[in-house]
Amino acid sequence: LNGAGTRKPFPKPESLFRIQPFFSGIDTFLNDHFGFRDYLIFRYQREVRKRFGITGKETNVFQGIDDWLFLDTQEMLLDYAGKKEISKTQLTGWISRYNEKRSWLSARGIAYLLVVAPHKQSVYPEYVMKQWEDVHAPGVLQRFVDQHPEIAERELMNLAEVIKTHKEEGLLYYKSDTHWSDHGGYLAYLSIAEKIEALLPGITFKKDFSFTEPKIRKCLGRKNNCGDL
């Protein structure tokens, strides 16, 4: 109800550029008018998973091969297939903000690294689907690099390219989680540390860390390695 005591109307899209608040408004409207909605959706998705071994679209989770789970927010799978579009206005705005930050830092003698943390499918595409090579295509980041190679040469660090060459050393991402493993994070740390050491002679980082054996995390005592997906 609004301040006048009347029900809020169903939301309407104000413009194409306000589409995200429109969908958020729909979600809020349904929560206000549909009792126990979250609980019922949860129970429905749990029953679907139990009986058919799949995840619902509402979870924003995509089930891959061998029980691997992948997050599909922000059109990640479209980007994986090279289908995600970015407008000229978005790209121009991003480049403008990037140049402003770089100029501001440079004027103060501060080095700038543009570090891109990878999502799991860019490191483990073979677990997304069978014949993944037939679907996989350069995403927004690669297309951006192709158009602006000077940024990649100066300060862009794409950590996916760094850590996926070490997959034979052990698990770099948890199968049922959005997070990388301790070893995956360590490889990213090493890469960033080495880059900073090259930029700032005299600066050194500790690199000889030791790790215990990976722990098996349990979810309510029923499933091993149950993560945030």
Short mmCIF file of C-alpha atoms in Angstrom, two decimals:
data_model
loop_
_atom_site.label_atom_id
_atom_site.label_comp_id
_atom_site.label_asym_id
_atom_site.label_seq_id
_atom_site.Cartn_x
_atom_site.Cartn_y
_atom_site.Cartn_z
CA LEU A 1 0.00 0.00 0.00
CA ASN A 2 1.13 3.55 -0.63
CA GLY A 3 0.82 6.46 1.80
CA ALA A 4 -2.81 7.03 0.85
CA GLY A 5 -3.76 3.48 1.81
CA THR A 6 -4.45 2.32 -1.76
CA ARG A 7 -2.69 -0.52 -3.54
CA LYS A 8 0.36 0.28 -5.63
CA PRO A 9 -0.32 -0.20 -9.37
CA PHE A 10 1.45 -2.76 -11.50
CA PRO A 11 4.76 -1.16 -12.63
CA LYS A 12 5.18 0.11 -16.18
CA PRO A 13 8.46 0.56 -18.08
CA GLU A 14 9.39 4.23 -18.23
CA SER A 15 11.96 3.79 -21.00
CA LEU A 16 14.36 1.24 -22.41
CA PHE A 17 17.12 2.69 -20.24
CA ARG A 18 15.01 2.08 -17.10
CA ILE A 19 14.31 -1.57 -17.86
CA GLN A 20 16.19 -2.93 -14.83
CA PRO A 21 14.13 -0.93 -12.27
CA PHE A 22 11.02 -2.07 -14.17
CA PHE A 23 11.85 -5.75 -13.62
CA SER A 24 12.79 -5.06 -10.00
CA GLY A 25 9.42 -3.34 -9.62
CA ILE A 26 7.62 -6.41 -10.98
CA ASP A 27 9.44 -8.59 -8.46
CA THR A 28 8.47 -6.26 -5.61
CA PHE A 29 4.85 -6.12 -6.83
CA LEU A 30 4.57 -9.92 -6.93
CA ASN A 31 6.14 -10.25 -3.48
CA ASP A 32 3.55 -7.79 -2.14
CA HIS A 33 0.58 -9.56 -3.77
CA PHE A 34 1.61 -13.23 -3.69
CA GLY A 35 1.86 -14.65 -0.18
CA PHE A 36 4.75 -17.03 0.57
CA ARG A 37 6.07 -16.52 -2.99
CA ASP A 38 9.77 -17.02 -2.17
CA TYR A 39 9.05 -20.15 -0.15
CA LEU A 40 6.83 -21.67 -2.85
CA ILE A 41 9.39 -20.93 -5.58
CA PHE A 42 12.08 -22.55 -3.44
CA ARG A 43 9.96 -25.66 -2.88
CA TYR A 44 9.06 -25.89 -6.58
CA GLN A 45 12.70 -25.66 -7.67
CA ARG A 46 13.77 -28.20 -5.05
CA GLU A 47 11.16 -30.69 -6.30
CA VAL A 48 12.21 -30.13 -9.93
CA ARG A 49 15.86 -30.74 -9.04
CA LYS A 50 14.96 -33.83 -7.01
CA ARG A 51 12.87 -35.43 -9.75
CA PHE A 52 14.59 -34.27 -12.94
CA GLY A 53 18.12 -33.32 -11.85
CA ILE A 54 17.92 -29.82 -13.33
CA THR A 55 17.83 -26.30 -11.97
CA GLY A 56 15.03 -23.85 -12.69
CA LYS A 57 15.59 -20.73 -14.77
CA GLU A 58 14.57 -18.60 -11.79
CA THR A 59 17.71 -19.61 -9.90
CA ASN A 60 20.04 -17.93 -12.46
CA VAL A 61 22.08 -21.15 -12.29
CA PHE A 62 22.96 -23.30 -15.27
CA GLN A 63 23.72 -26.99 -14.76
CA GLY A 64 26.65 -28.14 -16.82
CA ILE A 65 28.43 -31.47 -17.23
CA ASP A 66 29.45 -33.74 -14.34
CA ASP A 67 27.45 -31.73 -11.75
CA TRP A 68 29.26 -28.46 -12.50
CA LEU A 69 27.10 -25.39 -11.82
CA PHE A 70 27.53 -21.98 -13.49
CA LEU A 71 26.04 -18.60 -12.67
CA ASP A 72 24.02 -16.97 -15.45
CA THR A 73 23.47 -13.42 -14.19
CA GLN A 74 24.34 -10.39 -16.33
CA GLU A 75 23.97 -12.52 -19.49
CA MET A 76 27.13 -14.48 -18.71
CA LEU A 77 26.18 -17.43 -20.92
CA LEU A 78 25.28 -15.10 -23.78
CA ASP A 79 28.70 -13.55 -23.35
CA TYR A 80 30.23 -17.04 -23.32
CA ALA A 81 28.64 -17.64 -26.73
CA GLY A 82 29.69 -14.22 -28.04
CA LYS A 83 26.05 -13.09 -28.24
CA LYS A 84 26.02 -10.38 -25.58
CA GLU A 85 25.82 -6.93 -27.11
CA ILE A 86 27.23 -3.68 -25.82
CA SER A 87 26.06 -0.41 -27.29
CA LYS A 88 28.35 2.31 -28.63
CA THR A 89 27.04 4.60 -25.88
CA GLN A 90 28.00 2.10 -23.18
CA LEU A 91 31.44 1.52 -24.69
CA THR A 92 32.11 5.24 -25.15
CA GLY A 93 31.05 5.95 -21.58
CA TRP A 94 33.25 3.17 -20.21
CA ILE A 95 36.29 4.38 -22.19
CA SER A 96 35.68 7.94 -21.03
CA ARG A 97 35.56 6.94 -17.34
CA TYR A 98 38.60 4.72 -17.78
CA ASN A 99 40.63 7.54 -19.36
CA GLU A 100 39.57 9.96 -16.62
CA LYS A 101 40.74 7.59 -13.90
CA ARG A 102 43.98 6.81 -15.69
CA SER A 103 44.76 10.52 -16.22
CA TRP A 104 43.95 11.37 -12.60
CA LEU A 105 46.23 8.60 -11.32
CA SER A 106 49.01 9.36 -13.79
CA ALA A 107 49.07 13.04 -12.75
CA ARG A 108 49.83 11.86 -9.21
CA GLY A 109 52.47 9.33 -10.19
CA ILE A 110 50.24 6.35 -9.45
CA ALA A 111 50.44 3.21 -11.59
CA TYR A 112 47.16 1.73 -12.81
CA LEU A 113 46.28 -1.92 -13.29
CA LEU A 114 42.94 -2.93 -14.81
CA VAL A 115 42.38 -6.43 -13.44
CA VAL A 116 39.52 -8.58 -14.77
CA ALA A 117 38.50 -11.45 -12.50
CA PRO A 118 37.21 -14.35 -14.61
CA HIS A 119 33.90 -16.14 -14.28
CA LYS A 120 34.04 -19.90 -14.10
CA GLN A 121 32.94 -20.73 -17.64
CA SER A 122 35.90 -18.81 -19.08
CA VAL A 123 38.26 -21.15 -17.20
CA TYR A 124 36.28 -24.40 -17.47
CA PRO A 125 34.31 -24.15 -20.75
CA GLU A 126 34.57 -27.92 -21.23
CA TYR A 127 32.13 -28.41 -18.34
CA VAL A 128 29.51 -25.98 -19.64
CA MET A 129 28.18 -28.29 -22.36
CA LYS A 130 29.21 -30.93 -24.85
CA GLN A 131 30.81 -29.64 -28.04
CA TRP A 132 31.40 -26.34 -26.24
CA GLU A 133 33.87 -25.31 -28.98
CA ASP A 134 30.94 -25.06 -31.42
CA VAL A 135 29.19 -22.51 -29.19
CA HIS A 136 32.03 -20.59 -27.58
CA ALA A 137 32.93 -17.25 -29.18
CA PRO A 138 34.81 -14.08 -28.16
CA GLY A 139 32.86 -12.21 -25.50
CA VAL A 140 32.56 -8.51 -24.72
CA LEU A 141 35.98 -8.33 -23.08
CA GLN A 142 37.81 -9.87 -26.02
CA ARG A 143 35.94 -7.68 -28.50
CA PHE A 144 36.84 -4.66 -26.40
CA VAL A 145 40.52 -5.70 -26.39
CA ASP A 146 40.44 -6.21 -30.16
CA GLN A 147 39.15 -2.64 -30.58
CA HIS A 148 41.50 -1.09 -28.01
CA PRO A 149 44.72 -3.16 -27.97
CA GLU A 150 46.64 -0.26 -26.41
CA ILE A 151 44.79 -0.77 -23.12
CA ALA A 152 45.63 -4.47 -23.07
CA GLU A 153 49.28 -3.73 -23.77
CA ARG A 154 49.50 -1.13 -20.98
CA GLU A 155 47.58 -2.33 -17.95
CA LEU A 156 44.81 -4.83 -18.65
CA MET A 157 45.19 -8.17 -16.85
CA ASN A 158 42.74 -10.89 -17.91
CA LEU A 159 43.19 -13.43 -15.12
CA ALA A 160 41.28 -16.12 -17.02
CA GLU A 161 44.17 -16.38 -19.46
CA VAL A 162 46.61 -16.60 -16.54
CA ILE A 163 45.05 -19.24 -14.33
CA LYS A 164 43.49 -21.61 -16.87
CA THR A 165 46.95 -22.69 -18.04
CA HIS A 166 47.41 -24.27 -14.57
CA LYS A 167 44.34 -26.54 -14.56
CA GLU A 168 46.47 -29.67 -14.43
CA GLU A 169 47.79 -28.57 -11.01
CA GLY A 170 44.43 -28.97 -9.29
CA LEU A 171 40.91 -27.57 -9.02
CA LEU A 172 40.82 -23.80 -9.63
CA TYR A 173 37.06 -23.30 -9.10
CA TYR A 174 34.62 -25.18 -6.90
CA LYS A 175 32.12 -27.19 -8.93
CA SER A 176 29.06 -25.89 -7.07
CA ASP A 177 30.30 -22.40 -6.26
CA THR A 178 31.03 -19.08 -7.97
CA HIS A 179 34.34 -18.77 -6.12
CA TRP A 180 37.74 -20.01 -7.15
CA SER A 181 39.65 -22.36 -4.91
CA ASP A 182 42.56 -21.32 -2.71
CA HIS A 183 44.93 -22.43 -5.47
CA GLY A 184 43.05 -20.43 -8.12
CA GLY A 185 43.15 -17.32 -5.93
CA TYR A 186 46.84 -17.90 -5.23
CA LEU A 187 47.64 -18.04 -8.96
CA ALA A 188 45.76 -14.77 -9.46
CA TYR A 189 47.68 -13.22 -6.56
CA LEU A 190 51.02 -14.32 -8.02
CA SER A 191 50.17 -12.81 -11.40
CA ILE A 192 49.14 -9.46 -9.89
CA ALA A 193 52.15 -9.40 -7.56
CA GLU A 194 54.58 -10.03 -10.41
CA LYS A 195 53.00 -7.26 -12.47
CA ILE A 196 53.27 -4.78 -9.60
CA GLU A 197 56.90 -5.77 -8.99
CA ALA A 198 57.63 -5.05 -12.66
CA LEU A 199 55.93 -1.65 -12.41
CA LEU A 200 57.53 -0.69 -9.10
CA PRO A 201 61.16 -1.86 -8.82
CA GLY A 202 62.14 -2.46 -5.22
CA ILE A 203 58.70 -3.71 -4.20
CA THR A 204 58.53 -7.44 -3.46
CA PHE A 205 55.74 -9.74 -2.30
CA LYS A 206 55.80 -12.97 -0.35
CA LYS A 207 55.14 -15.85 -2.73
CA ASP A 208 56.20 -19.05 -0.97
CA PHE A 209 52.93 -19.81 0.80
CA SER A 210 52.11 -23.35 1.86
CA PHE A 211 48.63 -24.83 1.68
CA THR A 212 46.88 -27.57 3.58
CA GLU A 213 44.89 -30.24 1.77
CA PRO A 214 41.58 -28.91 0.34
CA LYS A 215 38.74 -29.28 2.81
CA ILE A 216 35.51 -31.04 1.89
CA ARG A 217 32.72 -28.59 2.68
CA LYS A 218 29.34 -30.05 3.56
CA CYS A 219 25.86 -28.66 3.07
CA LEU A 220 23.51 -29.66 5.89
CA GLY A 221 25.43 -32.91 6.15
CA ARG A 222 23.86 -34.28 2.96
CA LYS A 223 26.07 -33.23 0.04
CA ASN A 224 29.79 -32.74 -0.33
CA ASN A 225 31.23 -29.47 -1.65
CA CYS A 226 27.89 -27.66 -1.53
CA GLY A 227 28.62 -24.06 -2.56
CA ASP A 228 26.70 -20.85 -3.15
CA LEU A 229 25.10 -22.19 -6.36
#
